[in-house]
Short mmCIF file of C-alpha atoms and ligand atoms in Angstrom, two decimals:
data_model
loop_
_atom_site.label_atom_id
_atom_site.label_comp_id
_atom_site.label_asym_id
_atom_site.label_seq_id
_atom_site.Cartn_x
_atom_site.Cartn_y
_atom_site.Cartn_z
CA MET A 23 -90.97 24.32 -18.21
CA ILE A 24 -89.40 23.14 -20.98
CA LEU A 25 -86.10 21.83 -19.51
CA ASP A 26 -88.31 19.79 -17.09
CA LYS A 27 -89.80 18.02 -20.34
CA VAL A 28 -86.17 17.37 -21.52
CA TYR A 29 -85.31 15.95 -18.15
CA ASP A 30 -88.47 13.81 -18.08
CA ALA A 31 -87.90 12.38 -21.72
CA SER A 32 -84.20 11.77 -21.11
CA ILE A 33 -85.02 8.54 -19.30
CA ASN A 34 -86.82 6.58 -21.98
CA PHE A 35 -84.63 8.12 -24.68
CA SER A 36 -81.30 6.91 -22.93
CA ILE A 37 -82.60 3.65 -22.01
CA ASN A 38 -83.68 3.01 -25.60
CA ARG A 39 -80.28 4.48 -26.84
CA ALA A 40 -78.27 2.33 -24.73
CA LYS A 41 -80.23 -1.12 -25.97
CA SER A 42 -79.32 -0.08 -29.33
CA SER A 43 -75.75 0.92 -28.98
CA SER A 44 -72.84 -1.08 -30.31
CA ALA A 45 -69.93 -2.12 -28.23
CA ILE A 46 -68.09 0.49 -26.17
CA ALA A 47 -64.62 0.15 -24.98
CA LEU A 48 -62.52 1.88 -22.22
CA GLY A 49 -59.16 1.89 -21.50
CA PHE A 50 -56.30 2.38 -19.93
CA HIS A 51 -56.71 2.89 -16.33
CA SER A 52 -58.43 0.28 -14.21
CA VAL A 53 -56.72 -0.20 -10.71
CA ILE A 54 -57.21 -1.42 -7.19
CA ASP A 55 -57.66 1.41 -4.63
CA GLY A 56 -56.93 0.68 -1.12
CA LEU A 57 -58.79 2.68 1.36
CA ILE A 58 -57.04 3.69 4.59
CA ARG A 59 -58.73 5.80 7.28
CA VAL A 60 -55.78 7.59 8.93
CA LYS A 61 -55.19 7.05 12.57
CA PRO A 62 -53.36 9.96 13.79
CA GLU A 63 -51.31 8.10 16.47
CA LYS A 64 -49.63 6.20 13.51
CA PHE A 65 -47.85 9.72 12.77
CA SER A 66 -47.06 11.10 16.22
CA ASN A 67 -43.68 9.56 16.23
CA ILE A 68 -42.66 11.36 12.95
CA MET A 69 -40.07 13.94 13.84
CA ASP A 70 -38.73 16.99 11.65
CA ILE A 71 -40.93 17.00 8.91
CA ASP A 72 -41.25 20.41 7.42
CA ILE A 73 -44.94 20.63 6.25
CA PRO A 74 -44.89 22.57 2.72
CA LYS A 75 -46.60 25.88 2.96
CA ASN A 76 -48.01 26.03 -0.42
CA LEU A 77 -48.64 23.80 -3.13
CA ASP A 78 -45.39 24.80 -5.24
CA MET A 79 -43.24 23.42 -2.28
CA LEU A 80 -44.79 20.03 -2.76
CA PRO A 81 -42.84 17.23 -4.19
CA LYS A 82 -44.03 16.36 -7.89
CA SER A 83 -43.94 12.81 -7.11
CA ILE A 84 -42.98 10.59 -4.14
CA LYS A 85 -39.44 9.37 -4.43
CA THR A 86 -38.57 9.08 -0.61
CA LYS A 87 -40.51 8.54 2.47
CA GLU A 88 -40.11 12.31 3.35
CA ASP A 89 -41.83 13.14 0.18
CA PHE A 90 -44.64 10.75 1.34
CA PHE A 91 -45.05 12.28 4.89
CA LYS A 92 -44.89 15.85 3.52
CA SER A 93 -47.49 15.42 0.96
CA LEU A 94 -49.62 13.45 3.47
CA LEU A 95 -49.44 15.97 6.10
CA PHE A 96 -49.88 18.83 3.65
CA SER A 97 -53.26 17.30 2.59
CA PHE A 98 -54.05 16.82 6.20
CA VAL A 99 -53.33 20.21 7.59
CA ASN A 100 -55.13 22.20 4.66
CA GLY A 101 -57.84 19.63 4.10
CA SER A 102 -57.42 19.52 0.39
CA ALA A 103 -57.21 16.49 -1.88
CA LEU A 104 -54.01 15.51 -3.42
CA GLN A 105 -52.91 12.83 -5.70
CA LEU A 106 -49.10 11.92 -6.24
CA MET A 107 -47.53 9.12 -7.88
CA ILE A 108 -44.90 7.00 -6.03
CA ASP A 109 -41.84 6.62 -8.32
CA SER A 110 -39.88 4.55 -6.11
CA GLU A 111 -40.36 0.76 -5.43
CA ASP A 112 -38.65 0.95 -2.09
CA VAL A 113 -41.12 3.63 -1.09
CA TYR A 114 -44.04 1.26 -2.07
CA LYS A 115 -42.81 -1.69 -0.47
CA TRP A 116 -42.37 0.40 2.71
CA ILE A 117 -46.05 1.59 2.68
CA MET A 118 -47.30 -1.70 2.15
CA LYS A 119 -45.24 -3.07 4.78
CA GLU A 120 -46.56 -0.06 7.19
CA PHE A 121 -50.19 0.17 6.28
CA GLY A 122 -51.06 -2.91 4.30
CA THR A 123 -53.34 -2.59 1.25
CA GLY A 124 -56.39 -1.19 3.22
CA THR A 125 -59.86 -1.96 2.04
CA LEU A 126 -59.87 -2.77 -1.56
CA HIS A 127 -62.16 -1.09 -4.04
CA LEU A 128 -62.27 -0.81 -7.81
CA GLY A 129 -60.67 2.53 -8.96
CA GLY A 130 -59.26 4.19 -12.10
CA THR A 131 -61.13 6.29 -14.45
CA SER A 132 -61.92 3.66 -17.10
CA ALA A 133 -63.09 1.39 -14.45
CA ASN A 134 -65.29 3.96 -13.02
CA MET A 135 -66.67 4.95 -16.30
CA ALA A 136 -67.47 1.21 -17.15
CA ALA A 137 -69.22 0.84 -13.95
CA ALA A 138 -71.57 3.69 -14.77
CA LEU A 139 -72.32 2.45 -18.06
CA THR A 140 -73.05 -1.12 -17.09
CA CYS A 141 -76.05 0.14 -14.89
CA PHE A 142 -77.75 0.67 -18.17
CA PRO A 143 -78.67 -1.71 -20.92
CA PHE A 144 -75.52 -1.08 -23.21
CA PRO A 145 -75.21 -4.61 -24.60
CA LYS A 146 -71.28 -4.80 -24.54
CA VAL A 147 -68.93 -2.77 -22.28
CA LEU A 148 -65.49 -3.61 -22.83
CA ILE A 149 -62.87 -2.71 -20.06
CA TYR A 150 -58.95 -2.70 -20.29
CA ALA A 151 -57.84 -4.05 -16.94
CA TYR A 152 -54.03 -4.88 -16.87
CA PRO A 153 -52.56 -6.79 -15.30
CA LEU A 154 -55.66 -8.69 -14.90
CA THR A 155 -55.18 -10.47 -11.56
CA GLU A 156 -58.02 -12.35 -9.84
CA GLU A 157 -58.01 -9.54 -7.17
CA LEU A 158 -58.71 -6.67 -9.60
CA ALA A 159 -61.19 -8.86 -11.72
CA LYS A 160 -63.24 -9.49 -8.63
CA LEU A 161 -63.56 -5.92 -7.85
CA PHE A 162 -65.51 -5.24 -10.91
CA PRO A 163 -69.34 -5.11 -10.66
CA ILE A 164 -71.08 -8.31 -11.72
CA SER A 165 -73.09 -7.13 -14.72
CA PRO A 166 -74.01 -9.21 -17.80
CA ASN A 167 -72.99 -6.63 -20.05
CA LEU A 168 -69.30 -5.97 -18.70
CA PHE A 169 -66.59 -7.84 -20.47
CA VAL A 170 -62.63 -8.26 -20.13
CA VAL A 171 -60.50 -9.65 -22.92
CA TYR A 172 -59.24 -13.22 -21.63
CA GLY A 173 -57.24 -15.44 -23.82
CA ASP A 174 -58.56 -14.70 -27.29
CA GLY A 175 -62.29 -14.05 -26.28
CA LEU A 176 -64.42 -12.14 -23.92
CA LYS A 177 -65.09 -13.17 -20.45
CA GLN A 178 -66.90 -11.61 -17.67
CA PRO A 179 -64.70 -10.42 -14.77
CA LYS A 180 -66.20 -12.77 -12.23
CA GLU A 181 -65.02 -15.82 -14.30
CA ILE A 182 -61.32 -14.83 -14.07
CA TYR A 183 -59.33 -17.19 -12.25
CA GLY A 184 -55.58 -17.84 -12.12
CA GLN A 185 -52.91 -14.97 -11.50
CA LYS A 186 -52.99 -13.68 -7.99
CA GLY A 187 -51.54 -10.58 -6.76
CA ILE A 188 -51.66 -6.84 -6.30
CA LYS A 189 -49.37 -5.37 -8.85
CA ALA A 190 -50.59 -1.78 -8.78
CA ILE A 191 -52.46 0.30 -6.08
CA HIS A 192 -53.53 3.71 -5.37
CA TRP A 193 -53.67 4.12 -1.60
CA ILE A 194 -56.25 6.48 -0.73
CA PHE A 195 -55.62 8.00 2.86
CA GLU A 196 -58.80 9.30 4.16
CA PHE A 197 -58.86 11.90 7.23
CA SER A 198 -61.80 13.56 9.00
CA GLN A 199 -62.29 17.11 10.20
CA GLY A 200 -61.30 17.94 13.64
CA GLN A 201 -58.62 14.76 13.55
CA LYS A 202 -55.34 15.96 15.48
CA ILE A 203 -51.75 15.20 14.61
CA LYS A 204 -48.71 16.22 16.48
CA ILE A 205 -45.76 16.56 14.37
CA SER A 206 -42.26 17.98 15.99
CA GLY A 207 -43.99 18.93 19.01
CA LYS A 208 -46.68 20.93 17.14
CA ASN A 209 -50.26 20.17 16.91
CA TYR A 210 -52.26 20.30 13.72
CA ILE A 211 -55.91 19.96 13.36
CA CYS A 212 -57.79 18.61 10.02
CA PRO A 213 -59.91 21.51 8.84
CA ARG A 214 -62.07 19.59 6.61
CA SER A 215 -62.50 15.99 5.67
CA ASN A 216 -60.39 14.93 2.78
CA ARG A 217 -58.07 12.51 1.09
CA PHE A 218 -54.52 12.03 0.09
CA ILE A 219 -53.91 9.65 -2.87
CA ALA A 220 -50.58 7.97 -3.35
CA SER A 221 -50.53 5.77 -6.42
CA TRP A 222 -47.79 2.82 -7.23
CA ASN A 223 -48.68 1.97 -11.03
CA PRO A 224 -45.53 1.40 -12.85
CA VAL A 225 -47.30 -0.49 -15.59
CA ASN A 226 -50.26 1.24 -16.23
CA SER A 227 -48.28 4.75 -16.22
CA ARG A 228 -46.54 3.72 -19.29
CA LEU A 229 -50.08 3.72 -21.01
CA GLU A 230 -49.42 0.79 -22.90
CA VAL A 231 -52.07 -0.99 -25.29
CA ARG A 232 -51.42 -4.48 -23.94
CA GLU A 233 -52.40 -7.96 -25.45
CA PRO A 234 -54.77 -9.66 -25.45
CA PHE A 235 -57.14 -6.46 -25.44
CA LYS A 236 -54.99 -4.95 -28.30
CA SER A 237 -55.47 -7.78 -30.87
CA TYR A 238 -59.21 -8.19 -29.71
CA VAL A 239 -60.43 -4.84 -30.55
CA ILE A 240 -58.27 -4.23 -33.49
CA GLU A 241 -60.16 -7.49 -34.99
CA HIS A 242 -63.25 -6.37 -33.74
CA ALA A 243 -62.92 -2.72 -34.77
CA SER A 244 -65.93 -2.44 -36.92
CA ALA A 245 -68.31 -3.67 -33.73
CA ILE A 246 -67.15 -0.95 -31.52
CA SER A 247 -68.77 2.26 -32.01
CA LYS A 248 -67.28 4.27 -29.09
CA PHE A 249 -63.95 4.19 -27.15
CA LEU A 250 -63.25 6.18 -23.91
CA LEU A 251 -59.74 6.99 -23.24
CA SER A 252 -58.31 7.71 -20.07
CA GLY A 253 -55.33 7.40 -17.47
CA PHE A 254 -53.23 10.15 -18.64
CA HIS A 255 -52.96 11.86 -15.22
CA ILE A 256 -50.78 8.68 -14.03
CA MET A 257 -48.22 8.96 -16.74
CA ARG A 258 -44.71 10.28 -16.21
CA ASP A 259 -42.86 12.95 -18.40
CA VAL A 260 -39.85 10.61 -18.71
CA TYR A 261 -39.56 6.94 -18.08
CA PRO A 262 -36.63 4.93 -16.46
CA ASP A 263 -35.89 3.66 -19.88
CA GLY A 264 -35.51 7.11 -21.37
CA LYS A 265 -38.58 7.11 -23.31
CA THR A 266 -40.71 10.29 -22.77
CA ALA A 267 -44.49 10.83 -22.30
CA ARG A 268 -44.69 11.97 -25.98
CA ASP A 269 -43.27 8.65 -27.12
CA ARG A 270 -45.59 6.68 -25.20
CA ILE A 271 -48.66 8.85 -26.63
CA ASP A 272 -47.34 8.65 -30.01
CA ASP A 273 -47.86 4.75 -29.78
CA LEU A 274 -51.35 5.30 -28.53
CA ALA A 275 -52.18 7.80 -31.55
CA ASN A 276 -50.99 4.94 -33.84
CA PHE A 277 -53.18 2.50 -32.08
CA ILE A 278 -56.27 4.98 -32.49
CA GLN A 279 -55.29 5.55 -36.38
CA ASP A 280 -55.21 1.94 -36.74
CA MET A 281 -58.56 1.64 -35.31
CA LYS A 282 -60.18 4.60 -37.45
CA ARG A 283 -58.85 2.95 -40.56
CA ARG A 284 -60.50 -0.21 -39.74
CA ASN A 285 -63.89 1.65 -38.59
CA PRO A 286 -63.96 5.23 -39.85
CA GLN A 287 -67.22 5.65 -37.79
CA ILE A 288 -65.83 4.97 -34.39
CA GLN A 289 -65.58 7.99 -31.90
CA PHE A 290 -62.72 8.43 -29.51
CA HIS A 291 -63.47 10.44 -26.26
CA VAL A 292 -60.53 11.56 -24.24
CA GLU A 293 -61.36 12.15 -20.30
CA PHE A 294 -58.70 14.65 -19.33
CA ALA A 295 -58.71 14.43 -15.44
CA SER A 296 -56.08 16.34 -13.54
CA ILE A 297 -52.80 15.84 -15.46
CA ARG A 298 -50.15 17.78 -13.31
CA ARG A 299 -47.17 16.86 -15.27
CA ASP A 300 -46.51 19.33 -18.00
CA GLY A 301 -44.83 17.24 -20.57
CA VAL A 302 -47.85 14.74 -20.31
CA ARG A 303 -50.47 17.39 -20.71
CA LYS A 304 -48.75 18.99 -23.80
CA ALA A 305 -48.13 15.47 -25.44
CA VAL A 306 -51.88 14.60 -24.81
CA GLU A 307 -52.98 18.30 -26.16
CA ASP A 308 -50.71 18.26 -29.30
CA THR A 309 -51.13 14.75 -30.12
CA LEU A 310 -54.56 13.42 -28.99
CA PHE A 311 -56.80 16.31 -29.49
CA PRO A 312 -56.35 16.73 -33.23
CA ILE A 313 -57.12 13.03 -33.73
CA SER A 314 -59.97 12.49 -31.21
CA ASP A 315 -63.56 13.06 -31.57
CA SER A 316 -64.62 14.01 -28.02
CA LEU A 317 -63.09 15.53 -24.91
CA GLY A 318 -64.19 15.84 -21.38
CA ALA A 319 -63.00 18.29 -18.54
CA ASN A 320 -64.09 20.11 -15.46
CA GLU A 321 -63.27 23.69 -14.82
CA VAL A 322 -59.75 23.09 -13.30
CA GLU A 323 -58.93 20.89 -16.26
CA LEU A 324 -60.11 23.43 -18.72
CA SER A 325 -58.26 26.28 -17.11
CA TRP A 326 -55.05 24.16 -17.46
CA ILE A 327 -55.58 23.52 -20.98
CA ALA A 328 -56.39 27.29 -21.60
CA ARG A 329 -52.93 28.27 -19.99
CA ASP A 330 -51.24 25.62 -22.47
CA LEU A 331 -52.95 27.04 -25.28
CA GLY A 332 -51.94 30.65 -24.15
CA MET A 333 -55.20 31.64 -23.46
CA ASP A 334 -56.72 33.86 -20.70
CA THR A 335 -57.67 31.51 -17.86
CA ASN A 336 -59.33 34.14 -15.74
CA GLY A 337 -62.67 33.08 -14.72
CA ILE A 338 -62.88 29.68 -15.91
CA GLU A 339 -62.53 28.00 -12.58
CA LYS A 340 -65.61 30.18 -11.54
CA GLY A 341 -67.81 29.19 -14.42
CA ASP A 342 -67.31 32.31 -16.70
CA VAL A 343 -69.41 31.14 -19.60
CA LYS A 344 -67.77 33.57 -22.11
CA LYS A 345 -64.23 32.51 -21.21
CA THR A 346 -65.20 28.93 -21.18
CA SER A 347 -66.66 28.93 -24.54
CA ASP A 348 -63.65 30.80 -26.18
CA VAL A 349 -61.72 27.93 -25.03
CA LEU A 350 -64.25 25.37 -26.41
CA LEU A 351 -64.08 27.05 -29.70
CA LYS A 352 -60.48 27.03 -29.94
CA LEU A 353 -60.59 23.18 -29.05
CA ARG A 354 -62.97 22.89 -31.88
CA GLU A 355 -60.77 24.58 -34.48
CA ILE A 356 -57.81 22.08 -33.29
CA GLY A 357 -60.33 19.11 -34.40
CA LEU A 358 -62.38 17.92 -31.72
CA LYS A 359 -66.20 17.52 -32.73
CA ARG A 360 -67.43 17.72 -29.32
CA VAL A 361 -66.31 19.08 -26.00
CA HIS A 362 -68.31 18.56 -22.89
CA PHE A 363 -67.41 20.89 -20.22
CA HIS A 364 -68.90 20.28 -16.51
CA THR A 365 -68.76 22.28 -13.63
CA LEU A 366 -71.12 22.50 -10.25
CA GLY A 367 -74.47 23.77 -11.63
CA PHE A 368 -74.06 23.40 -15.38
CA TYR A 369 -72.52 21.76 -18.40
CA LEU A 370 -71.51 23.79 -21.48
CA LEU A 371 -71.26 21.69 -24.68
CA ALA A 372 -69.73 22.58 -28.00
CA PHE A 373 -70.01 20.45 -30.76
CA ASP A 374 -70.31 19.95 -34.67
CA GLU A 375 -74.07 19.75 -36.08
CA LYS A 376 -72.80 17.78 -38.85
CA PHE A 377 -71.98 15.04 -36.53
CA TYR A 378 -74.27 15.40 -33.32
CA ASP A 379 -77.97 16.19 -33.06
CA VAL A 380 -78.63 19.17 -30.72
CA GLU A 381 -82.02 17.29 -29.51
CA GLU A 382 -80.11 13.85 -28.76
CA GLU A 383 -77.32 15.82 -27.14
CA LYS A 384 -79.69 17.80 -24.81
CA LEU A 385 -81.20 14.22 -23.74
CA ALA A 386 -77.96 12.69 -23.15
CA LEU A 387 -76.91 15.64 -21.06
CA ALA A 388 -79.99 15.74 -18.89
CA PHE A 389 -79.60 11.94 -18.62
CA ALA A 390 -75.82 12.55 -17.41
CA ALA A 391 -77.03 15.18 -14.95
CA LEU A 392 -79.88 12.94 -13.49
CA ALA A 393 -77.36 10.05 -13.31
CA ALA A 394 -74.68 12.23 -11.32
CA ALA A 395 -77.51 13.75 -9.22
CA GLN A 396 -78.70 10.47 -8.23
CA ARG A 397 -75.24 9.18 -7.48
CA ALA A 398 -74.26 12.15 -5.36
CA LYS A 399 -77.58 11.48 -3.27
CA ASP A 400 -77.45 7.79 -2.79
CA GLY A 401 -73.56 7.12 -2.96
CA LYS A 402 -73.95 4.58 -5.91
CA LEU A 403 -75.72 4.60 -9.24
CA ILE A 404 -79.18 2.80 -9.08
CA SER A 405 -81.08 2.99 -12.49
CA ASP A 406 -84.35 2.80 -10.64
CA ASN A 407 -83.81 5.67 -8.54
CA LEU A 408 -83.23 8.08 -11.39
CA LYS A 409 -86.78 9.25 -11.34
CA ASP A 410 -86.53 10.37 -7.95
CA VAL A 411 -84.03 13.12 -8.55
CA LEU A 412 -86.39 14.63 -11.28
CA LYS A 413 -88.02 16.63 -8.81
CA ILE A 414 -84.81 18.23 -7.57
CA PRO A 415 -84.58 21.70 -8.98
CA THR A 416 -82.06 22.59 -11.66
CA SER A 417 -79.53 25.21 -10.62
CA SER A 418 -80.38 29.04 -11.47
CA ILE A 419 -78.29 29.11 -14.63
CA GLU A 420 -80.51 29.73 -17.52
CA TYR A 421 -80.63 27.28 -20.60
CA LYS A 422 -79.13 28.90 -23.80
CA GLU A 423 -78.18 27.63 -27.18
CA TRP A 424 -76.30 29.54 -29.74
CA LYS A 425 -74.06 29.10 -32.85
CA GLU A 426 -70.52 30.56 -33.62
CA SER A 427 -69.18 29.80 -36.90
CA ASP A 428 -69.79 26.17 -37.27
CA THR A 429 -69.76 25.35 -33.56
CA LYS A 430 -73.15 24.65 -31.76
CA PHE A 431 -73.31 25.70 -27.94
CA VAL A 432 -75.79 24.24 -25.71
CA LEU A 433 -75.42 25.80 -21.83
CA PHE A 434 -77.30 23.23 -19.96
CA PRO A 435 -78.32 23.77 -16.14
CA THR A 436 -77.96 20.78 -13.88
CA LYS A 437 -79.61 19.23 -10.86
CA VAL A 438 -77.45 20.02 -7.62
CA VAL A 439 -78.09 17.68 -4.62
CA PRO A 440 -78.08 19.60 -1.54
CA ASN A 441 -76.33 17.52 0.78
CA PRO A 442 -74.54 14.96 -1.52
CA THR A 443 -73.61 11.31 -0.01
CA ILE A 444 -70.33 11.55 -2.23
CA THR A 445 -68.83 13.49 -4.97
CA VAL A 446 -65.77 11.95 -5.75
CA GLY A 447 -66.01 10.32 -9.69
CA LEU A 448 -69.01 12.33 -10.53
CA GLY A 449 -67.03 13.60 -13.48
CA ASP A 450 -66.39 10.26 -14.77
CA THR A 451 -70.33 9.54 -14.48
CA ILE A 452 -71.14 12.71 -16.42
CA SER A 453 -68.65 12.36 -19.12
CA SER A 454 -69.02 8.85 -19.94
CA LEU A 455 -73.04 8.80 -20.09
CA GLY A 456 -72.89 12.15 -22.04
CA PHE A 457 -70.57 10.75 -24.65
CA ALA A 458 -71.87 7.30 -24.85
CA LEU A 459 -75.73 8.42 -25.39
CA GLY A 460 -74.91 11.45 -27.31
P1 8BR B 528 -65.08 16.06 -11.39
O1 8BR B 528 -65.06 14.67 -10.79
O2 8BR B 528 -64.55 16.09 -12.82
O3 8BR B 528 -64.30 16.97 -10.40
O4 8BR B 528 -66.70 16.55 -11.38
C1 8BR B 528 -67.53 16.65 -10.53
C2 8BR B 528 -68.80 16.95 -10.98
O5 8BR B 528 -69.81 16.55 -10.22
C3 8BR B 528 -69.04 18.64 -10.99
O6 8BR B 528 -68.54 19.19 -12.20
C4 8BR B 528 -70.59 18.65 -10.69
O7 8BR B 528 -71.19 18.82 -12.11
C5 8BR B 528 -70.97 17.37 -10.12
N1 8BR B 528 -71.48 17.66 -8.64
C6 8BR B 528 -70.79 18.02 -7.56
BR1 8BR B 528 -69.01 18.30 -7.51
N2 8BR B 528 -71.29 18.07 -6.54
C7 8BR B 528 -72.79 17.81 -6.98
C8 8BR B 528 -74.04 17.76 -6.33
N3 8BR B 528 -74.30 17.94 -5.05
N4 8BR B 528 -75.32 17.40 -7.09
C9 8BR B 528 -75.01 17.37 -8.33
N5 8BR B 528 -73.74 16.97 -9.11
C10 8BR B 528 -72.64 17.48 -8.27
#
């Protein structure tokens, strides 16, 4: 089958492509994740919490202890993943006192994407990490091609010593199917293993391009070919100083324009992620879409974008190709040169052939799908294991390519691992490799 050949060829293509690539930069969301396995006994003395009946009754962010319990218990009794920002320093301090940090892991979309890219021979992957404390630096993988800006030059994260402390943390409360919690005299059983994420990240939630990273990338703009942007989902609609998400994103847009003036060839990719706050989402769509080159989104994210654009959202979350391609076409009209939609079983790529070559895009998509499948199967990316997933069959979707006005579409079936070890963060792997290699 022709697609098997594309998958086979994608490994050599991608390794060579990575080797010959210029520096790739990623910002603005690297963070410490604190993993806590929920012990139901810890909650059994909580009285009088009304567990919200549906998503609309949940708080938009965590401002009180009650908000925290309501959201955690909602996630527990429904077995559904949920992420909320903590907006109160008092609540942050209280969680730290009650639960501690948990087991520390590297987190954040930018850091996850950088960790994926550094498994392959890209010469230089430059990651924004702020505040760059020793604790955060030590969580990055030890890899010769991973760099942070430190002082006025580049260093590998393992070489960072100095400022200590945990200034931002995303607590991941994990619970398992069958766990029991008794609240206000009533027993609840967790129907599905899942997680509730409570994030304290006041610094990064402002999405600032801080020094010394800013000066470094501006000075070296001509040596950077690609820049991946993410972290919007942790922004606030309005900040305590009265500034809005739109103000912050305008500042980011100025930075992007400055980089583009210095290097007109540089490409910016926006990784959408689940931006729950309306003001943030609309600011990203209005301001960043027209000046960025590429966008990555899954089915839920694209459905939100469609709603914001006033389009029909029906069927998008279920993988309706026609509805999805209509939204992608609209995004192309807004100015994006490349839109990579991913869902379970296929990718839909819409792009401008003046800037991207269809054969190269297919190889990049195949490699991204192999990497995602290998990670889903083994739990972590191991480049030597990519060959092993070649034999996993692709989904039943049929490969297709077509053109509508000046947009080329590729409908690309992907490998689906039957019993994945992990699924979290796979979208980051898919989007980052697809963009960096395409
Ligand atoms: P998000 O992280 O954006 O939700 O994307 C997850 C992606 O992981 C899906 O779009 C799908 O392509 C991929 N994926 C999932 Br979920 N389960 C998978 C599996 N079992 N095998 C391969 N890829 C998978």
